[in-house]
Structures are given as C-alpha cells and as structure tokens.
CSV table of N, CA and C in Angstrom, one decimal:
chain,number,residue,atom,x,y,z
A,30,MET,N,-5.3,-16.2,35.6
A,30,MET,CA,-3.8,-16.0,35.2
A,30,MET,C,-4.0,-14.6,35.4
A,31,GLN,N,-2.4,-14.4,35.6
A,31,GLN,CA,-2.0,-12.6,35.9
A,31,GLN,C,-1.9,-12.3,34.3
A,32,LYS,N,-2.3,-10.9,34.4
A,32,LYS,CA,-2.2,-10.3,33.1
A,32,LYS,C,-0.8,-9.5,32.9
A,33,ARG,N,0.0,-9.9,32.1
A,33,ARG,CA,1.2,-9.3,31.8
A,33,ARG,C,1.5,-7.9,30.8
A,34,THR,N,2.3,-7.8,30.5
A,34,THR,CA,2.8,-6.9,29.6
A,34,THR,C,3.4,-7.4,28.2
A,35,LEU,N,2.9,-6.8,27.0
A,35,LEU,CA,3.2,-7.3,25.6
A,35,LEU,C,4.2,-6.6,25.1
A,36,ASP,N,5.7,-7.3,25.6
A,36,ASP,CA,6.5,-6.7,25.4
A,36,ASP,C,7.9,-7.7,24.9
A,37,SER,N,7.6,-9.0,24.4
A,37,SER,CA,8.2,-10.4,24.4
A,37,SER,C,7.7,-11.2,23.3
A,38,PRO,N,8.7,-11.5,22.7
A,38,PRO,CA,7.9,-13.0,21.9
A,38,PRO,C,7.3,-13.6,22.1
A,39,GLU,N,7.6,-14.2,23.6
A,39,GLU,CA,6.4,-15.1,24.1
A,39,GLU,C,5.4,-14.5,24.2
A,40,ALA,N,5.3,-13.3,24.9
A,40,ALA,CA,4.2,-12.9,24.9
A,40,ALA,C,2.9,-12.6,23.4
A,41,VAL,N,4.1,-12.4,22.6
A,41,VAL,CA,3.5,-12.3,21.2
A,41,VAL,C,2.9,-13.3,21.0
A,42,ARG,N,3.5,-14.4,21.4
A,42,ARG,CA,2.9,-16.3,20.8
A,42,ARG,C,1.8,-16.1,21.6
A,43,LEU,N,1.7,-15.8,23.5
A,43,LEU,CA,0.6,-16.1,23.8
A,43,LEU,C,-0.6,-15.4,23.4
A,44,LEU,N,-0.9,-14.0,22.8
A,44,LEU,CA,-1.5,-13.3,22.5
A,44,LEU,C,-2.2,-14.0,21.0
A,45,VAL,N,-1.2,-14.2,19.9
A,45,VAL,CA,-1.4,-15.0,18.9
A,45,VAL,C,-2.0,-16.3,19.2
A,46,ASP,N,-1.5,-17.2,19.8
A,46,ASP,CA,-2.2,-18.5,20.5
A,46,ASP,C,-3.5,-18.4,20.7
A,47,SER,N,-3.8,-17.6,21.8
A,47,SER,CA,-5.0,-17.1,22.7
A,47,SER,C,-6.1,-16.8,21.2
A,48,PHE,N,-5.4,-15.7,20.7
A,48,PHE,CA,-6.4,-15.3,19.8
A,48,PHE,C,-7.0,-16.4,18.7
A,49,TYR,N,-6.2,-17.0,18.2
A,49,TYR,CA,-6.5,-18.2,17.4
A,49,TYR,C,-7.3,-19.3,17.7
A,50,GLU,N,-7.1,-19.4,18.9
A,50,GLU,CA,-8.0,-20.6,19.5
A,50,GLU,C,-10.0,-20.3,19.6
A,51,LYS,N,-9.6,-19.0,19.9
A,51,LYS,CA,-10.8,-18.0,20.0
A,51,LYS,C,-11.8,-17.8,18.8
A,52,VAL,N,-10.9,-18.0,17.7
A,52,VAL,CA,-10.9,-17.8,16.3
A,52,VAL,C,-11.5,-19.1,15.6
A,53,GLN,N,-10.8,-20.1,16.0
A,53,GLN,CA,-11.1,-21.3,15.7
A,53,GLN,C,-12.3,-21.8,16.0
A,54,ALA,N,-12.8,-21.4,17.1
A,54,ALA,CA,-14.0,-21.7,18.3
A,54,ALA,C,-15.4,-20.9,17.6
A,55,ASP,N,-15.0,-19.6,17.1
A,55,ASP,CA,-16.1,-19.1,16.7
A,55,ASP,C,-16.8,-19.4,15.7
A,56,SER,N,-18.1,-19.1,15.7
A,56,SER,CA,-18.9,-19.9,14.8
A,56,SER,C,-19.3,-19.1,13.4
A,57,PHE,N,-19.1,-17.7,13.6
A,57,PHE,CA,-19.0,-17.3,12.7
A,57,PHE,C,-17.8,-16.8,12.0
A,58,ILE,N,-16.6,-16.9,12.6
A,58,ILE,CA,-15.5,-16.3,11.4
A,58,ILE,C,-14.3,-17.8,11.4
A,59,GLY,N,-14.7,-18.8,12.2
A,59,GLY,CA,-13.9,-19.9,12.6
A,59,GLY,C,-14.3,-20.8,11.2
A,60,PRO,N,-15.3,-21.1,10.4
A,60,PRO,CA,-15.6,-21.6,8.8
A,60,PRO,C,-15.0,-21.1,8.2
A,61,VAL,N,-14.7,-19.7,8.1
A,61,VAL,CA,-13.8,-18.9,7.0
A,61,VAL,C,-12.6,-19.2,7.2
A,62,PHE,N,-11.9,-19.5,8.4
A,62,PHE,CA,-10.5,-20.1,8.1
A,62,PHE,C,-10.3,-21.4,7.8
A,63,THR,N,-11.4,-22.2,8.7
A,63,THR,CA,-10.8,-23.8,8.6
A,63,THR,C,-11.8,-24.2,7.1
A,64,ASP,N,-13.0,-23.8,6.7
A,64,ASP,CA,-13.3,-24.5,5.6
A,64,ASP,C,-13.1,-24.0,4.1
A,65,VAL,N,-13.1,-22.0,4.4
A,65,VAL,CA,-12.9,-21.2,3.2
A,65,VAL,C,-11.1,-21.3,2.7
A,66,ALA,N,-10.6,-21.1,3.8
A,66,ALA,CA,-9.0,-20.4,3.6
A,66,ALA,C,-8.2,-21.9,3.6
A,67,GLN,N,-8.9,-23.1,4.6
A,67,GLN,CA,-8.7,-24.3,4.5
A,67,GLN,C,-6.7,-23.8,5.3
A,68,VAL,N,-7.0,-22.8,6.4
A,68,VAL,CA,-5.9,-22.6,6.8
A,68,VAL,C,-4.6,-23.7,7.8
A,69,ASP,N,-3.7,-23.8,7.3
A,69,ASP,CA,-2.6,-24.9,8.0
A,69,ASP,C,-2.1,-24.3,9.0
A,70,TRP,N,-2.7,-24.3,10.3
A,70,TRP,CA,-2.3,-24.0,11.4
A,70,TRP,C,-0.6,-24.0,11.8
A,71,SER,N,-0.2,-25.0,11.6
A,71,SER,CA,1.3,-25.2,11.8
A,71,SER,C,2.4,-24.0,10.5
A,72,LYS,N,1.5,-23.4,9.5
A,72,LYS,CA,2.5,-22.8,8.9
A,72,LYS,C,1.8,-21.3,9.5
A,73,HIS,N,0.1,-21.3,9.5
A,73,HIS,CA,0.0,-19.9,9.9
A,73,HIS,C,0.5,-19.2,11.1
A,74,LEU,N,0.5,-19.9,11.9
A,74,LEU,CA,0.5,-19.4,13.3
A,74,LEU,C,2.1,-18.8,13.5
A,75,PRO,N,3.2,-19.4,13.1
A,75,PRO,CA,5.0,-18.9,12.4
A,75,PRO,C,4.5,-17.6,12.3
A,76,LYS,N,3.5,-17.4,10.8
A,76,LYS,CA,3.7,-16.5,10.5
A,76,LYS,C,3.2,-15.5,10.9
A,77,MET,N,2.0,-15.6,11.7
A,77,MET,CA,1.2,-14.5,12.8
A,77,MET,C,2.2,-14.4,13.7
A,78,TYR,N,3.0,-14.9,14.2
A,78,TYR,CA,3.7,-14.6,15.7
A,78,TYR,C,4.9,-13.7,14.8
A,79,ALA,N,5.5,-13.5,13.9
A,79,ALA,CA,6.6,-12.8,12.8
A,79,ALA,C,5.8,-11.9,12.7
A,80,PHE,N,4.4,-11.4,12.2
A,80,PHE,CA,3.5,-10.4,12.0
A,80,PHE,C,3.6,-9.5,13.0
A,81,TRP,N,2.7,-10.3,14.2
A,81,TRP,CA,2.7,-9.5,15.5
A,81,TRP,C,3.8,-8.6,16.2
A,82,GLU,N,5.1,-9.6,16.0
A,82,GLU,CA,6.4,-9.3,16.7
A,82,GLU,C,7.2,-8.0,15.7
A,83,SER,N,6.8,-7.8,14.5
A,83,SER,CA,7.2,-7.0,14.1
A,83,SER,C,6.4,-5.5,14.2
A,84,ILE,N,5.3,-5.7,14.5
A,84,ILE,CA,4.2,-4.6,14.6
A,84,ILE,C,4.6,-3.9,16.2
A,85,ILE,N,4.3,-4.9,17.3
A,85,ILE,CA,4.3,-4.9,18.8
A,85,ILE,C,6.2,-4.7,18.9
A,86,LEU,N,7.0,-5.5,18.2
A,86,LEU,CA,8.3,-5.1,18.6
A,86,LEU,C,9.5,-4.8,18.2
A,87,GLY,N,9.2,-4.2,17.0
A,87,GLY,CA,9.4,-3.9,15.7
A,87,GLY,C,10.7,-4.5,15.4
A,88,ASN,N,10.8,-5.9,15.7
A,88,ASN,CA,12.0,-6.6,14.8
A,88,ASN,C,12.0,-7.1,13.5
A,89,ASN,N,11.2,-6.4,12.6
A,89,ASN,CA,11.3,-6.8,11.3
A,89,ASN,C,11.3,-8.6,11.2
A,90,ALA,N,10.6,-8.9,12.0
A,90,ALA,CA,10.4,-10.6,11.4
A,90,ALA,C,9.8,-11.0,10.6
A,91,TYR,N,8.8,-10.3,10.3
A,91,TYR,CA,7.8,-10.3,8.9
A,91,TYR,C,8.0,-10.2,7.9
A,92,ASP,N,8.0,-10.9,6.9
A,92,ASP,CA,8.5,-10.6,5.7
A,92,ASP,C,7.3,-11.1,4.5
A,93,GLY,N,6.4,-10.5,4.1
A,93,GLY,CA,5.4,-11.0,3.5
A,93,GLY,C,4.5,-9.9,3.1
A,94,HIS,N,3.0,-10.1,2.6
A,94,HIS,CA,2.2,-10.0,2.0
A,94,HIS,C,1.2,-10.1,2.7
A,95,PRO,N,0.7,-9.2,4.0
A,95,PRO,CA,-0.4,-9.7,4.9
A,95,PRO,C,-1.6,-9.8,3.8
A,96,PHE,N,-2.1,-9.0,3.4
A,96,PHE,CA,-3.5,-8.6,2.4
A,96,PHE,C,-3.8,-9.6,1.8
A,97,ARG,N,-3.0,-10.1,0.9
A,97,ARG,CA,-2.8,-11.1,-0.4
A,97,ARG,C,-3.8,-12.0,0.2
A,98,PRO,N,-3.3,-12.8,1.2
A,98,PRO,CA,-4.4,-14.0,1.5
A,98,PRO,C,-5.6,-13.8,1.9
A,99,HIS,N,-5.9,-12.6,2.3
A,99,HIS,CA,-7.7,-12.0,2.5
A,99,HIS,C,-8.1,-11.9,1.0
A,100,LEU,N,-7.3,-10.8,-0.1
A,100,LEU,CA,-8.1,-10.9,-1.3
A,100,LEU,C,-8.2,-12.3,-1.8
A,101,ILE,N,-7.3,-13.5,-1.6
A,101,ILE,CA,-7.8,-14.5,-2.4
A,101,ILE,C,-8.8,-15.3,-1.5
A,102,VAL,N,-9.1,-15.1,-0.3
A,102,VAL,CA,-10.5,-15.8,0.5
A,102,VAL,C,-11.6,-15.0,0.0
A,103,ASN,N,-11.5,-13.7,-0.4
A,103,ASN,CA,-12.5,-12.9,-0.7
A,103,ASN,C,-13.2,-13.3,-1.7
A,104,GLN,N,-12.3,-13.8,-2.8
A,104,GLN,CA,-12.6,-14.3,-4.0
A,104,GLN,C,-13.7,-15.4,-3.7
A,105,LYS,N,-13.2,-16.3,-2.6
A,105,LYS,CA,-14.1,-17.6,-2.5
A,105,LYS,C,-15.2,-17.5,-1.8
A,106,HIS,N,-15.2,-16.4,-0.9
A,106,HIS,CA,-16.2,-16.0,0.1
A,106,HIS,C,-16.2,-14.3,0.5
A,107,THR,N,-17.2,-13.7,0.3
A,107,THR,CA,-17.0,-12.1,0.4
A,107,THR,C,-16.8,-11.8,1.7
A,108,LEU,N,-16.1,-11.3,2.0
A,108,LEU,CA,-15.8,-10.8,3.4
A,108,LEU,C,-16.3,-9.4,3.7
A,109,THR,N,-17.1,-9.3,4.7
A,109,THR,CA,-17.6,-8.2,5.2
A,109,THR,C,-17.3,-7.6,6.1
A,110,ILE,N,-17.7,-6.1,6.5
A,110,ILE,CA,-17.8,-5.5,7.9
A,110,ILE,C,-17.8,-6.3,9.3
A,111,ASP,N,-18.8,-7.3,9.0
A,111,ASP,CA,-19.2,-8.4,10.2
A,111,ASP,C,-17.9,-9.3,10.3
A,112,HIS,N,-17.4,-9.6,9.4
A,112,HIS,CA,-16.3,-10.4,9.5
A,112,HIS,C,-15.2,-9.8,10.1
A,113,PHE,N,-14.3,-8.7,9.7
A,113,PHE,CA,-13.6,-7.6,10.1
A,113,PHE,C,-14.2,-7.5,11.6
A,114,GLU,N,-15.3,-6.9,12.3
A,114,GLU,CA,-15.7,-6.5,13.6
A,114,GLU,C,-15.9,-7.9,14.5
A,115,ARG,N,-16.1,-8.9,14.3
A,115,ARG,CA,-15.8,-10.2,15.1
A,115,ARG,C,-14.6,-10.4,15.4
A,116,TRP,N,-13.9,-10.4,14.2
A,116,TRP,CA,-12.3,-10.7,14.0
A,116,TRP,C,-11.5,-9.4,15.1
A,117,LEU,N,-12.1,-8.4,15.6
A,117,LEU,CA,-11.7,-7.3,16.0
A,117,LEU,C,-12.0,-7.5,17.6
A,118,GLN,N,-13.2,-8.1,17.4
A,118,GLN,CA,-14.0,-8.2,19.0
A,118,GLN,C,-13.6,-9.3,19.6
A,119,LEU,N,-12.7,-10.8,18.8
A,119,LEU,CA,-12.0,-11.5,19.6
A,119,LEU,C,-10.7,-11.3,19.8
A,120,PHE,N,-10.0,-10.4,19.3
A,120,PHE,CA,-8.5,-9.7,19.2
A,120,PHE,C,-8.5,-9.1,20.4
A,121,SER,N,-9.6,-7.7,20.5
A,121,SER,CA,-9.5,-7.3,21.8
A,121,SER,C,-9.9,-7.8,22.8
A,122,GLN,N,-10.7,-8.9,22.9
A,122,GLN,CA,-11.1,-9.6,24.0
A,122,GLN,C,-9.7,-10.7,24.5
A,123,THR,N,-9.1,-10.8,23.7
A,123,THR,CA,-8.1,-11.8,24.0
A,123,THR,C,-6.7,-10.6,24.6
A,124,ILE,N,-6.8,-9.7,24.4
A,124,ILE,CA,-5.9,-8.5,25.0
A,124,ILE,C,-6.4,-7.9,26.1
A,125,ALA,N,-7.7,-7.8,26.2
A,125,ALA,CA,-8.1,-7.4,27.7
A,125,ALA,C,-7.9,-8.5,28.4
A,126,GLU,N,-8.3,-9.7,28.1
A,126,GLU,CA,-8.0,-10.9,29.1
A,126,GLU,C,-6.7,-11.3,29.1
A,127,ASN,N,-5.7,-10.8,28.7
A,127,ASN,CA,-4.5,-11.4,29.0
A,127,ASN,C,-3.1,-10.4,29.1
A,128,PHE,N,-3.4,-9.2,28.6
A,128,PHE,CA,-2.5,-8.1,28.6
A,128,PHE,C,-2.8,-7.0,29.2
A,129,ILE,N,-2.1,-6.2,30.0
A,129,ILE,CA,-2.2,-4.8,30.5
A,129,ILE,C,-1.2,-3.9,29.9
A,130,GLY,N,-1.0,-2.5,29.7
A,130,GLY,CA,0.0,-1.6,29.7
A,130,GLY,C,-0.7,-0.9,28.5
A,131,GLU,N,0.4,0.1,28.2
A,131,GLU,CA,0.7,0.8,26.9
A,131,GLU,C,0.7,0.0,25.8
A,132,ASN,N,1.6,-0.9,25.7
A,132,ASN,CA,2.0,-2.0,24.5
A,132,ASN,C,0.3,-2.4,23.8
A,133,ALA,N,-0.1,-2.8,24.7
A,133,ALA,CA,-1.4,-3.8,24.7
A,133,ALA,C,-2.6,-2.8,24.3
A,134,GLU,N,-2.8,-1.4,24.6
A,134,GLU,CA,-3.6,-0.6,24.2
A,134,GLU,C,-2.9,-0.3,22.7
A,135,GLN,N,-2.0,0.2,22.4
A,135,GLN,CA,-1.4,0.5,21.1
A,135,GLN,C,-2.0,-0.6,19.9
A,136,VAL,N,-1.4,-1.8,20.2
A,136,VAL,CA,-1.8,-2.9,19.6
A,136,VAL,C,-3.1,-3.1,19.3
A,137,ARG,N,-4.0,-2.9,20.3
A,137,ARG,CA,-5.5,-3.0,20.2
A,137,ARG,C,-5.7,-2.0,19.2
A,138,GLN,N,-5.4,-1.1,19.3
A,138,GLN,CA,-5.6,0.5,18.1
A,138,GLN,C,-5.1,-0.1,16.8
A,139,ARG,N,-4.2,-0.4,16.7
A,139,ARG,CA,-3.7,-0.9,15.5
A,139,ARG,C,-4.3,-1.8,14.8
A,140,ALA,N,-4.7,-3.1,15.6
A,140,ALA,CA,-5.4,-4.2,14.9
A,140,ALA,C,-6.8,-3.2,14.4
A,141,THR,N,-7.2,-2.5,15.4
A,141,THR,CA,-8.4,-1.7,14.7
A,141,THR,C,-8.5,-1.0,13.2
A,142,GLN,N,-7.2,-0.7,13.4
A,142,GLN,CA,-7.0,0.2,12.0
A,142,GLN,C,-6.6,-0.5,10.6
A,143,ILE,N,-5.9,-1.9,11.1
A,143,ILE,CA,-6.1,-3.0,9.7
A,143,ILE,C,-7.5,-3.6,9.4
A,144,ALA,N,-8.1,-3.7,10.8
A,144,ALA,CA,-9.4,-4.0,10.3
A,144,ALA,C,-10.1,-3.1,9.4
A,145,LEU,N,-10.4,-2.1,10.1
A,145,LEU,CA,-11.1,-0.6,9.1
A,145,LEU,C,-10.5,-0.3,7.6
A,146,VAL,N,-8.9,-0.7,7.2
A,146,VAL,CA,-8.2,-0.2,6.2
A,146,VAL,C,-8.8,-1.7,5.3
A,147,TRP,N,-8.8,-2.7,6.0
A,147,TRP,CA,-8.8,-3.8,4.9
A,147,TRP,C,-10.0,-4.2,4.7
A,148,ASN,N,-11.1,-3.9,5.6
A,148,ASN,CA,-12.5,-3.9,5.1
A,148,ASN,C,-12.9,-2.5,4.1
A,149,HIS,N,-12.5,-1.9,3.9
A,149,HIS,CA,-12.6,-0.8,3.3
A,149,HIS,C,-11.9,-0.9,1.8
A,150,LYS,N,-10.8,-1.3,1.7
A,150,LYS,CA,-10.4,-2.2,0.5
A,150,LYS,C,-11.1,-3.1,0.1
A,151,LEU,N,-11.7,-4.0,0.8
A,151,LEU,CA,-12.4,-5.3,0.1
A,151,LEU,C,-13.9,-4.8,0.0
A,152,GLU,N,-14.3,-3.8,0.6
A,152,GLU,CA,-16.0,-3.5,0.0
A,152,GLU,C,-15.4,-2.4,-1.3
A,153,TYR,N,-14.3,-1.8,-1.4
A,153,TYR,CA,-14.3,-1.1,-2.8
A,153,TYR,C,-14.3,-2.2,-3.8
A,154,ILE,N,-13.4,-3.2,-3.4
A,154,ILE,CA,-13.4,-4.5,-4.5
A,154,ILE,C,-14.5,-4.9,-4.7
A,155,ASN,N,-15.3,-5.3,-3.5
A,155,ASN,CA,-16.6,-6.0,-3.9
A,155,ASN,C,-17.9,-5.6,-4.6
A,156,ASN,N,-17.4,-3.8,-4.6
A,156,ASN,CA,-18.7,-2.9,-4.9
A,156,ASN,C,-17.9,-2.9,-6.5
A,157,ASP,N,-18.7,-3.4,-7.6
A,157,ASP,CA,-18.2,-2.7,-8.4
A,157,ASP,C,-18.6,-1.8,-9.4
A,158,SER,N,-19.5,-0.9,-8.8
A,158,SER,CA,-19.7,0.3,-9.5
A,158,SER,C,-18.8,0.9,-9.6
A,159,TYR,N,-17.7,0.9,-9.0
A,159,TYR,CA,-16.5,1.7,-9.5
A,159,TYR,C,-16.0,1.8,-10.8
A,160,MET,N,-16.0,0.6,-11.5
A,160,MET,CA,-16.0,0.1,-12.8
A,160,MET,C,-16.9,0.9,-14.0
A,161,GLU,N,-17.9,1.5,-13.4
A,161,GLU,CA,-19.1,2.0,-14.5
A,161,GLU,C,-18.7,3.5,-14.7
A,162,GLU,N,-18.8,3.7,-16.0
A,162,GLU,CA,-18.2,5.5,-16.0
A,162,GLU,C,-19.5,6.0,-15.8
C-alpha cells in the first residue's frame, strides 16, 4: 500500500481502524480493551475518529472527556507505563506503515505526549503515598 498524508477524515479513519486492528490482536493490551474495558467497537471507533480528527484536522469533532474511561479501566486493572509504551509502539508503527509528511510526525509526537501525561496521572493515582502526611 502506498503511504499517504494524514490530512483528511478518510486518512484519520484509516489510522484509527489500522491502529485498533493491531490493538485487538495484541496479546498484552488487547485483553485490556476486550476483557477489562469490554469495548463496544461500534461505539468506540466513531469516538476515536472524532478525537483524532479534532487533533489532526482541528475540526472540533470530538466532544468528551478522553481521560475518564482510562480512570475507570484503571480501577479494574492497573494501567502501567508498559501499557502506554505498547499503545504508543503500536500507534507509531501504524503511522510509519501508512503515512508520510509533517502531520504524521506531529500526530506521533502528540500521541507520545498523551501517553506520557496519562501514564503520569495514573501513576500518581495508583501510588497512594501522596495521601500520607
């Protein structure tokens, strides 16, 4: 398949669909999505199209609280840096396989920032030593 620029709703859909195919097949984070979060893909994928369109295309398609579902999953199954690193590895691989151009690199950097910040927040929540005086 020829690589394309990441500059349209169709390209975002390709990114999201290709990425989540990898996620579902992954032996480490796949079960977090399927067994722990019990993701309904028919509802999740359109949210992810809107989320990434908002970031990539700046069209404000997403209206939601993206960190909240991760908090809920974390209450059932502790999310660690290993989960976020695998997520980022699969995301970066998907971009490298399918896309070229400045937008692709910017999206990869943005995904890295999201993974690092969300991991940091969950590490803080999971380490209750902050509650001690």
